[in-house]
Tab-separated table of C-alpha atoms in Angstrom:
chain	number	residue	atom	x	y	z
C	198	MET	CA	98.152	51.737	82.308
C	199	ARG	CA	96.807	54.889	80.805
C	200	PHE	CA	93.494	57.282	81.259
C	201	ARG	CA	92.178	60.077	79.831
C	202	HIS	CA	90.875	62.773	82.066
C	203	PRO	CA	87.433	64.447	80.930
C	204	ASP	CA	89.999	67.329	81.043
C	205	GLY	CA	91.939	66.217	77.917
C	206	SER	CA	95.273	64.458	80.348
C	207	ILE	CA	96.697	61.195	80.260
C	208	VAL	CA	97.114	60.083	83.842
C	209	HIS	CA	99.479	57.140	84.219
C	210	LEU	CA	98.774	54.325	86.730
C	211	ALA	CA	101.306	51.805	87.184
C	212	TYR	CA	102.434	49.244	90.530
C	213	CYS	CA	105.095	49.482	92.242
C	214	THR	CA	108.361	47.165	92.114
C	215	ASN	CA	109.559	47.123	95.310
C	216	VAL	CA	107.503	44.124	95.966
C	217	HIS	CA	110.206	42.307	94.068
C	218	PRO	CA	113.373	43.726	95.509
C	219	ALA	CA	116.522	43.614	94.133
C	220	GLU	CA	120.100	45.263	94.731
C	221	THR	CA	121.714	45.063	91.027
C	222	LEU	CA	121.026	45.510	87.797
C	223	ASP	CA	120.467	42.197	86.795
C	224	GLY	CA	118.574	42.070	89.570
C	225	VAL	CA	116.080	44.583	88.625
C	226	LEU	CA	116.096	43.298	84.913
C	227	ALA	CA	115.064	39.689	86.036
C	228	GLN	CA	112.398	41.681	87.726
C	229	LEU	CA	111.321	43.033	84.443
C	230	ARG	CA	111.070	39.329	83.030
C	231	ASP	CA	109.992	36.930	85.724
C	232	HIS	CA	107.441	39.496	87.334
C	233	CYS	CA	106.536	42.703	84.933
C	234	GLU	CA	106.009	40.856	82.162
C	235	PRO	CA	104.008	38.277	83.567
C	236	VAL	CA	101.343	40.730	85.240
C	237	ARG	CA	100.849	42.553	81.848
C	238	ARG	CA	99.974	39.336	79.947
C	239	ARG	CA	97.380	38.338	82.839
C	240	LEU	CA	95.914	42.298	82.055
C	241	GLY	CA	95.992	41.750	78.330
C	242	ARG	CA	97.881	44.823	77.814
C	243	ASP	CA	99.977	45.767	75.200
C	244	ARG	CA	102.131	48.708	77.530
C	245	LEU	CA	102.118	48.644	81.992
C	246	GLY	CA	103.096	51.051	83.840
C	247	ILE	CA	105.887	50.141	87.089
C	248	GLY	CA	107.396	52.264	89.437
C	249	LEU	CA	110.410	51.635	89.250
C	250	TRP	CA	112.454	50.828	92.687
C	251	LEU	CA	116.148	51.172	92.361
C	252	ALA	CA	118.028	50.658	94.812
C	253	ARG	CA	121.837	52.662	95.750
C	254	ASP	CA	123.839	50.148	93.713
C	255	ALA	CA	121.596	49.419	90.343
C	256	ALA	CA	120.951	53.586	90.549
C	257	ARG	CA	125.021	54.126	90.218
C	258	ALA	CA	125.797	51.274	87.659
C	259	LEU	CA	123.253	52.874	85.606
C	260	VAL	CA	124.531	56.180	85.442
C	261	ALA	CA	128.064	55.067	85.295
C	262	GLU	CA	127.188	53.275	82.453
C	263	PRO	CA	125.249	54.681	79.261
C	264	ALA	CA	125.095	51.414	78.103
C	265	ALA	CA	123.521	49.813	80.586
C	266	LEU	CA	121.287	52.811	80.753
C	267	ARG	CA	120.046	51.884	77.088
C	268	ARG	CA	119.836	48.100	78.155
C	269	LEU	CA	117.269	48.945	80.639
C	270	ARG	CA	115.086	51.384	78.610
C	271	ALA	CA	115.363	48.297	75.476
C	272	GLU	CA	114.157	45.667	77.728
C	273	LEU	CA	111.484	48.000	79.055
C	274	ASP	CA	110.276	48.541	75.228
C	275	ARG	CA	110.594	44.687	74.688
C	276	ARG	CA	108.784	43.886	77.359
C	277	GLY	CA	105.589	46.213	76.759
C	278	LEU	CA	106.637	48.186	80.092
C	279	GLU	CA	107.023	52.055	80.462
C	280	VAL	CA	108.406	53.998	83.597
C	281	VAL	CA	106.960	57.810	84.321
C	282	THR	CA	107.655	57.061	88.158
C	283	LEU	CA	110.146	55.872	90.718
C	284	ASN	CA	109.999	54.741	93.619
C	285	GLY	CA	113.024	56.424	95.331
C	286	PHE	CA	112.185	55.986	99.431
C	287	PRO	CA	113.886	52.522	100.326
C	288	TYR	CA	117.787	53.611	99.680
C	289	GLU	CA	119.223	49.803	99.729
C	290	GLY	CA	118.410	46.648	102.141
C	291	PHE	CA	114.240	46.648	101.238
C	292	GLY	CA	114.779	42.558	100.615
C	293	ALA	CA	116.536	42.049	104.213
C	294	GLN	CA	114.980	39.993	106.353
C	295	GLU	CA	114.643	42.864	109.133
C	296	VAL	CA	114.110	46.483	107.704
C	297	LYS	CA	112.278	48.388	110.335
C	298	TYR	CA	114.261	51.640	111.206
C	299	ARG	CA	116.649	51.231	108.510
C	300	VAL	CA	114.337	51.955	105.732
C	301	TYR	CA	114.695	55.814	106.765
C	302	GLN	CA	118.086	56.124	106.472
C	303	PRO	CA	120.376	58.075	105.156
C	304	ASP	CA	117.907	60.602	105.475
C	305	TRP	CA	117.691	64.356	103.857
C	306	THR	CA	120.211	65.254	106.104
C	307	ARG	CA	122.670	63.197	104.868
C	308	PRO	CA	124.310	63.883	101.610
C	309	GLU	CA	123.934	60.433	100.260
C	310	ARG	CA	120.598	61.292	100.219
C	311	LEU	CA	120.300	63.867	97.841
C	312	ALA	CA	123.087	62.281	95.583
C	313	HIS	CA	121.042	59.415	94.767
C	314	THR	CA	117.928	61.251	94.529
C	315	ILE	CA	119.458	63.346	92.000
C	316	ASP	CA	120.627	59.911	90.447
C	317	LEU	CA	117.314	59.307	89.797
C	318	ALA	CA	116.171	62.187	88.130
C	319	ARG	CA	118.644	61.498	85.798
C	320	LEU	CA	118.245	58.190	84.885
C	321	LEU	CA	114.257	58.176	84.854
C	322	ALA	CA	114.822	61.369	82.457
C	323	ALA	CA	116.138	59.043	80.609
C	324	LEU	CA	113.713	56.033	80.788
C	325	LEU	CA	110.244	58.492	80.595
C	326	PRO	CA	108.412	57.106	76.890
C	327	ASP	CA	109.074	59.528	73.929
C	328	ASP	CA	105.352	61.241	74.462
C	329	THR	CA	106.093	62.133	77.933
C	330	THR	CA	107.583	64.832	79.547
C	331	GLU	CA	106.853	64.032	83.146
C	332	GLY	CA	108.233	62.045	85.711
C	333	SER	CA	107.622	61.626	89.438
C	334	VAL	CA	110.120	60.540	92.332
C	335	SER	CA	109.066	59.650	95.756
C	336	THR	CA	110.813	59.923	98.439
C	337	LEU	CA	111.037	59.761	102.365
C	338	PRO	CA	109.553	62.792	104.507
C	339	VAL	CA	112.758	64.205	105.818
C	340	ALA	CA	113.672	61.782	108.016
C	341	TRP	CA	112.419	59.737	111.092
C	342	ARG	CA	111.191	61.822	114.276
C	343	ALA	CA	114.032	61.605	116.440
C	344	PRO	CA	116.912	62.738	116.519
C	345	PHE	CA	115.986	65.654	114.477
C	346	ASP	CA	116.633	69.352	115.382
C	347	ALA	CA	116.697	72.960	114.275
C	348	THR	CA	119.760	72.425	112.975
C	349	ALA	CA	118.773	68.877	111.084
C	350	ALA	CA	115.779	70.651	109.884
C	351	ASP	CA	118.137	73.999	108.051
C	352	THR	CA	120.044	70.397	107.094
C	353	ALA	CA	116.789	68.831	105.104
C	354	ARG	CA	115.654	72.162	103.897
C	355	LEU	CA	119.257	72.915	101.796
C	356	ALA	CA	119.168	69.445	100.784
C	357	LEU	CA	115.887	69.951	99.106
C	358	THR	CA	115.878	73.701	97.915
C	359	THR	CA	119.483	72.500	96.538
C	360	LEU	CA	117.179	69.401	94.966
C	361	ALA	CA	115.108	71.908	93.177
C	362	GLU	CA	117.479	73.565	91.827
C	363	ARG	CA	119.100	70.457	90.161
C	364	LEU	CA	115.620	69.727	88.473
C	365	ASP	CA	115.554	72.829	86.824
C	366	ALA	CA	118.784	72.663	85.579
C	367	LEU	CA	117.960	69.068	84.175
C	368	GLU	CA	114.471	70.066	82.332
C	369	GLU	CA	117.040	72.926	81.194
C	370	LEU	CA	119.298	70.071	79.542
C	371	THR	CA	116.610	67.578	78.710
C	372	GLY	CA	113.120	68.997	78.449
C	373	LYS	CA	112.117	66.813	80.396
C	374	SER	CA	110.074	67.906	83.696
C	375	LEU	CA	110.537	65.886	87.555
C	376	ARG	CA	109.133	66.078	90.928
C	377	ILE	CA	109.744	65.059	93.652
C	378	GLY	CA	106.843	63.888	96.537
C	379	LEU	CA	107.795	63.964	100.366
C	380	GLU	CA	105.303	60.683	101.079
C	381	PRO	CA	104.178	61.642	104.578
C	382	GLU	CA	104.143	58.528	106.732
C	383	PRO	CA	103.469	57.627	110.428
C	384	GLY	CA	106.624	58.682	113.101
C	385	CYS	CA	108.587	60.830	109.976
C	386	VAL	CA	109.161	64.192	110.982
C	387	ILE	CA	106.201	64.714	108.370
C	388	GLU	CA	103.764	62.238	109.480
C	389	THR	CA	100.419	64.023	107.343
C	390	THR	CA	99.714	66.235	104.883
C	391	ALA	CA	98.900	68.832	107.459
C	392	ASP	CA	103.134	68.528	108.849
C	393	ALA	CA	104.219	68.924	105.065
C	394	ILE	CA	102.408	72.680	104.587
C	395	GLY	CA	105.035	74.281	106.367
C	396	PRO	CA	108.416	72.422	105.127
C	397	LEU	CA	107.239	72.328	101.719
C	398	THR	CA	106.286	76.175	101.969
C	399	ALA	CA	109.520	76.787	103.469
C	400	VAL	CA	111.498	75.114	100.207
C	401	ALA	CA	108.845	77.037	98.068
C	402	SER	CA	109.775	75.160	94.720
C	403	PRO	CA	106.746	73.905	92.247
C	404	ARG	CA	109.648	70.902	91.815
C	405	ILE	CA	109.418	69.364	95.493
C	406	GLY	CA	105.967	68.142	96.677
C	407	ILE	CA	103.406	65.729	98.340
C	408	CYS	CA	103.405	62.286	97.690
C	409	VAL	CA	99.725	60.908	98.624
C	410	ASP	CA	99.619	57.391	100.212
C	411	THR	CA	96.706	56.192	100.834
C	412	CYS	CA	97.948	54.039	103.591
C	413	HIS	CA	99.955	56.074	105.437
C	414	LEU	CA	97.220	58.933	105.106
C	415	ALA	CA	94.642	55.940	107.151
C	416	THR	CA	96.761	55.319	109.633
C	417	SER	CA	97.279	58.631	110.734
C	418	PHE	CA	93.042	59.247	110.532
C	419	GLU	CA	93.059	61.908	107.860
C	420	ASP	CA	90.574	62.708	106.203
C	421	PRO	CA	91.437	62.516	102.490
C	422	HIS	CA	89.139	65.884	101.809
C	423	THR	CA	90.126	67.918	103.879
C	424	ALA	CA	94.061	66.857	103.209
C	425	LEU	CA	93.653	67.293	99.862
C	426	ASP	CA	91.691	70.745	100.080
C	427	ALA	CA	94.527	72.036	102.607
C	428	LEU	CA	96.947	71.099	99.949
C	429	VAL	CA	95.453	72.809	96.899
C	430	ALA	CA	94.684	75.743	99.135
C	431	ALA	CA	98.437	76.040	100.441
C	432	GLY	CA	99.485	75.843	96.913
C	433	ILE	CA	101.773	71.724	97.317
C	434	PRO	CA	101.852	69.982	94.275
C	435	ILE	CA	101.126	66.628	94.534
C	436	PRO	CA	103.774	64.559	91.743
C	437	LYS	CA	102.486	61.732	92.375
C	438	ALA	CA	99.910	58.928	94.541
C	439	GLN	CA	100.771	55.819	96.187
C	440	LEU	CA	96.897	53.600	96.282
C	441	SER	CA	97.875	51.277	99.254
C	442	ALA	CA	95.654	50.045	101.790
C	443	ALA	CA	95.850	49.905	105.282
C	444	LEU	CA	95.312	47.056	108.208
C	445	HIS	CA	91.955	48.431	110.199
C	446	ALA	CA	90.541	47.313	113.497
C	447	GLU	CA	86.947	48.558	114.610
C	448	HIS	CA	86.924	46.717	117.721
C	449	PRO	CA	90.538	46.380	119.231
C	450	HIS	CA	89.516	45.128	123.045
C	451	LEU	CA	88.382	42.169	121.553
C	452	PRO	CA	90.636	38.843	122.531
C	453	GLU	CA	89.262	37.816	118.708
C	454	VAL	CA	90.520	41.293	117.172
C	455	ARG	CA	93.961	41.006	119.089
C	456	ALA	CA	94.716	37.799	118.210
C	457	ALA	CA	94.025	37.961	114.443
C	458	LEU	CA	96.349	41.297	114.431
C	459	ALA	CA	98.880	39.660	115.559
C	460	ALA	CA	99.410	37.536	113.131
C	461	PHE	CA	100.216	40.607	111.242
C	462	ALA	CA	102.992	41.662	113.948
C	463	GLU	CA	105.812	40.242	111.734
C	464	PRO	CA	109.359	41.191	111.985
C	465	ARG	CA	110.908	42.546	108.172
C	466	PHE	CA	108.417	45.627	108.390
C	467	LEU	CA	107.846	48.627	111.178
C	468	HIS	CA	104.125	48.419	111.080
C	469	GLN	CA	103.019	52.029	112.397
C	470	THR	CA	99.775	51.930	114.948
C	471	ARG	CA	97.563	54.448	115.822
C	472	THR	CA	94.004	55.576	117.278
C	473	SER	CA	91.915	58.145	117.156
C	474	THR	CA	90.976	59.482	120.568
C	475	PRO	CA	88.858	62.334	121.797
C	476	ASP	CA	92.634	63.293	123.098
C	477	GLY	CA	94.132	63.425	119.646
C	478	LEU	CA	95.902	60.919	117.694
C	479	ARG	CA	98.193	57.806	120.042
C	480	GLY	CA	99.986	55.643	118.462
C	481	THR	CA	103.202	53.326	118.827
C	482	ASP	CA	106.179	52.603	116.200
C	483	ASP	CA	105.449	48.979	115.516
C	484	LEU	CA	102.100	46.130	116.096
C	485	ALA	CA	103.537	44.609	118.254
C	486	ASP	CA	104.095	47.697	120.400
C	487	ALA	CA	100.206	48.498	120.412
C	488	LEU	CA	99.501	44.783	121.535
C	489	ARG	CA	101.893	44.988	124.179
C	490	THR	CA	101.174	46.675	127.209
C	491	GLY	CA	103.116	47.921	130.312
C	492	VAL	CA	106.306	49.948	129.715
C	493	PRO	CA	106.107	53.295	127.187
C	494	ARG	CA	108.092	52.120	124.037
C	495	SER	CA	108.515	56.067	122.800
C	496	ALA	CA	108.079	60.118	123.990
C	497	VAL	CA	105.177	62.665	123.144
C	498	LEU	CA	106.465	64.477	120.039
C	499	GLY	CA	106.132	68.040	120.433
C	500	ALA	CA	107.356	67.594	123.782
C	501	GLY	CA	111.393	68.232	122.855
C	502	THR	CA	111.095	67.081	119.194
C	503	PRO	CA	110.961	69.746	116.730
C	504	ARG	CA	107.662	69.235	114.710
C	505	SER	CA	107.493	69.034	110.240
C	506	GLY	CA	106.544	72.476	110.574
C	507	ASP	CA	110.276	73.232	112.096
C	508	LEU	CA	111.998	73.210	108.995
C	509	ASP	CA	111.531	76.924	108.093
C	510	GLY	CA	114.248	76.938	111.276
C	511	GLU	CA	112.570	78.721	113.473
C	512	ALA	CA	112.271	74.909	116.121
C	513	SER	CA	112.023	75.063	119.787
C	514	GLY	CA	112.620	72.405	121.913
C	515	ASP	CA	110.160	74.264	123.483
C	516	GLN	CA	107.372	73.744	121.044
C	517	PRO	CA	104.022	72.419	122.812
C	518	PRO	CA	103.415	68.835	122.820
C	519	GLU	CA	99.152	68.999	121.389
C	520	GLU	CA	101.105	69.899	118.290
C	521	GLY	CA	102.332	66.212	118.262
C	522	VAL	CA	100.916	62.538	118.354
C	523	ALA	CA	101.404	61.029	121.603
C	524	VAL	CA	103.229	57.469	120.890
C	525	GLY	CA	104.288	55.325	123.499
C	526	GLY	CA	102.599	53.259	126.259
C	527	ALA	CA	99.720	51.201	126.077
C	528	LEU	CA	97.439	51.717	123.367
C	529	PRO	CA	93.930	52.961	124.453
C	530	ASP	CA	91.675	50.055	123.040
C	531	THR	CA	88.402	51.811	122.957
C	532	THR	CA	88.401	53.276	119.675
C	533	PRO	CA	89.490	51.538	116.471
C	534	TRP	CA	93.278	51.267	115.519
C	535	ARG	CA	95.121	51.248	112.342
C	536	ALA	CA	98.246	49.548	111.332
C	537	HIS	CA	100.820	50.431	108.584
C	538	PHE	CA	100.462	47.627	107.156
C	539	HIS	CA	99.699	47.481	103.107
C	540	VAL	CA	97.150	44.831	102.856
C	541	PRO	CA	96.142	44.152	99.111
C	542	LEU	CA	93.775	46.379	97.175
C	543	HIS	CA	91.118	43.302	96.344
C	544	SER	CA	91.751	41.155	99.218
C	545	PRO	CA	91.198	42.741	102.645
C	546	PRO	CA	91.880	40.101	105.478
C	547	ALA	CA	89.370	38.292	106.861
C	548	PRO	CA	86.434	39.383	109.990
C	549	PRO	CA	87.170	40.373	112.760
C	550	LEU	CA	89.637	42.731	110.363
C	551	THR	CA	89.360	45.021	107.556
C	552	SER	CA	91.266	47.197	105.099
C	553	THR	CA	91.208	51.229	104.393
C	554	LEU	CA	89.763	50.226	101.077
C	555	PRO	CA	87.032	53.176	101.539
C	556	VAL	CA	89.436	56.016	102.472
C	557	LEU	CA	91.532	54.767	99.454
C	558	ARG	CA	87.605	55.211	97.898
C	559	ASP	CA	87.667	58.662	98.975
C	560	ALA	CA	91.055	59.687	97.765
C	561	LEU	CA	90.858	58.899	94.556
C	562	THR	CA	87.696	61.061	94.529
C	563	GLY	CA	89.629	63.962	95.581
C	564	LEU	CA	92.755	63.330	92.945
C	565	VAL	CA	91.475	62.990	90.250
C	566	GLY	CA	88.031	62.760	89.897
C	567	GLY	CA	87.230	66.648	89.864
C	568	PRO	CA	87.520	69.090	86.346
C	569	VAL	CA	91.448	68.681	87.028
C	570	PRO	CA	93.249	65.796	88.305
C	571	LEU	CA	95.329	66.951	91.162
C	572	THR	CA	98.119	63.998	90.141
C	573	ARG	CA	98.408	62.305	86.948
C	574	HIS	CA	100.881	59.881	88.582
C	575	LEU	CA	99.287	56.696	90.524
C	576	GLU	CA	100.946	53.641	91.847
C	577	VAL	CA	99.364	50.842	93.288
C	578	GLU	CA	102.089	49.700	96.330
C	579	THR	CA	101.446	46.898	98.255
C	580	TYR	CA	104.988	45.654	98.866
C	581	THR	CA	103.945	43.302	102.333
C	582	TRP	CA	103.073	40.627	99.626
C	583	GLN	CA	105.809	38.052	100.939
C	584	ALA	CA	104.947	39.924	105.114
C	585	LEU	CA	101.394	38.913	104.698
C	586	PRO	CA	100.345	35.740	107.446
C	587	PRO	CA	101.401	32.498	106.263
C	588	GLU	CA	98.246	31.036	104.906
C	589	LEU	CA	97.665	34.410	103.035
C	590	ARG	CA	100.745	34.649	100.983
C	591	PRO	CA	101.655	33.931	97.470
C	592	ARG	CA	103.270	30.834	97.630
C	593	THR	CA	104.768	30.940	93.125
C	594	ARG	CA	105.339	33.722	90.890
C	595	GLY	CA	102.237	32.877	89.046
C	596	ARG	CA	100.176	33.271	92.275
C	597	LEU	CA	102.075	36.996	92.769
C	598	ALA	CA	101.284	38.183	89.566
C	599	ASP	CA	97.812	37.191	89.606
C	600	GLY	CA	97.673	39.171	93.021
C	601	ILE	CA	98.965	42.150	91.539
C	602	ALA	CA	96.857	41.863	88.487
C	603	ALA	CA	93.796	41.686	90.769
C	604	GLU	CA	94.887	45.009	92.230
C	605	LEU	CA	95.302	46.989	89.424
C	606	THR	CA	91.986	45.207	87.881
C	607	LEU	CA	90.393	46.601	90.872
C	608	ALA	CA	92.003	50.240	90.435
C	609	ARG	CA	91.374	50.779	86.660
C	610	ASP	CA	87.640	49.927	87.573
C	611	LEU	CA	87.772	52.825	89.950
C	612	LEU	CA	89.270	55.256	87.469
C	613	THR	CA	86.742	53.985	85.078
C	614	ASP	CA	84.005	55.047	87.410
C	615	LEU	CA	84.952	58.645	87.829
C	616	GLY	CA	85.058	59.027	84.320
C	617	LEU	CA	88.732	58.194	83.239
C	618	LYS	CA	88.395	56.536	80.086
C	619	GLU	CA	90.970	53.673	80.310
C	620	LEU	CA	93.633	53.867	76.504
C	621	PRO	CA	95.269	50.960	74.459
């Protein structure tokens, strides 16, 4: 879906296909037929943007076989679909029964991550619509927080610098401008947008910026306007934003609230949980850990683990602990909890829980509500439809398509309320 911003530029809205995980090219083509085109038809659109997820094997097949890439491009055109952004965070296995920590491998200290991301950039350059010259790829925020030392920081910084150079060369070759957005996520080396400023300043390339995920932003209790203002002031680009909502519990000490939260503590994905206390941000690696009291599950970030800002290679194990997020032990329940669980935008959970949709609204205002958009690529990314409590899961493809179309309709309405004009 395309929108004209008051400044005259085009803002793209898509939905991410990692909700329909497939590891092969045939699986991706089936997604287009079985899921993406039906969503487009429900919206009554001639054209629908999708944020394509290409697992390692699918990406390799497309790079190795130009005919396969032409086939994918033809299928997109035939089904009224367009791609301006790719989700390059999961590498493979996103449809596994248990994903959890595996989603962070390989990280940016591994050559496989660089190679895969370069492959994705090359593929996106070939998949962009004929009238579009800019594409974006989101990726993981360097690595999971531990183990991560100064040597790892140097390795990651070198990989990102090499990536920027390859993207420069790709534009010279194709005329397509590709940018990469590191996606801050709780528990990672870059947990917050503030954490990203040091590393990206060290990389110093307009090709490498931030993908603002509004679920992650909310889970870490970041104020959207403060976060965006800081990125702008530091000159950090925002190639892409993901529109998503986290799970919010206002009174986690109540038994009925904890019972409601327990229904979302499922075994497939990691649901990092945070609370903002007078002493700072506290958290656990998973929602089940937050609901469990007793033995600490992790350590305190900053006391022996280099923080994200250490990508400049000047990290030390003597960093002061107040720099980090306290992770582990019994999570204080006198302040609200937020869990990294992407809940459907249009359908918040029933009381006593709710979602962080207000944070998404505020973030979207900052991203595209000003005189100039801070990003032109927006992606609805609710990949947890089948991880919802059983009574909330869509039981058929049709029900899932209905839900995705409803999310996109909500996002469209938010954009038009901000003065953007929907285009055919």
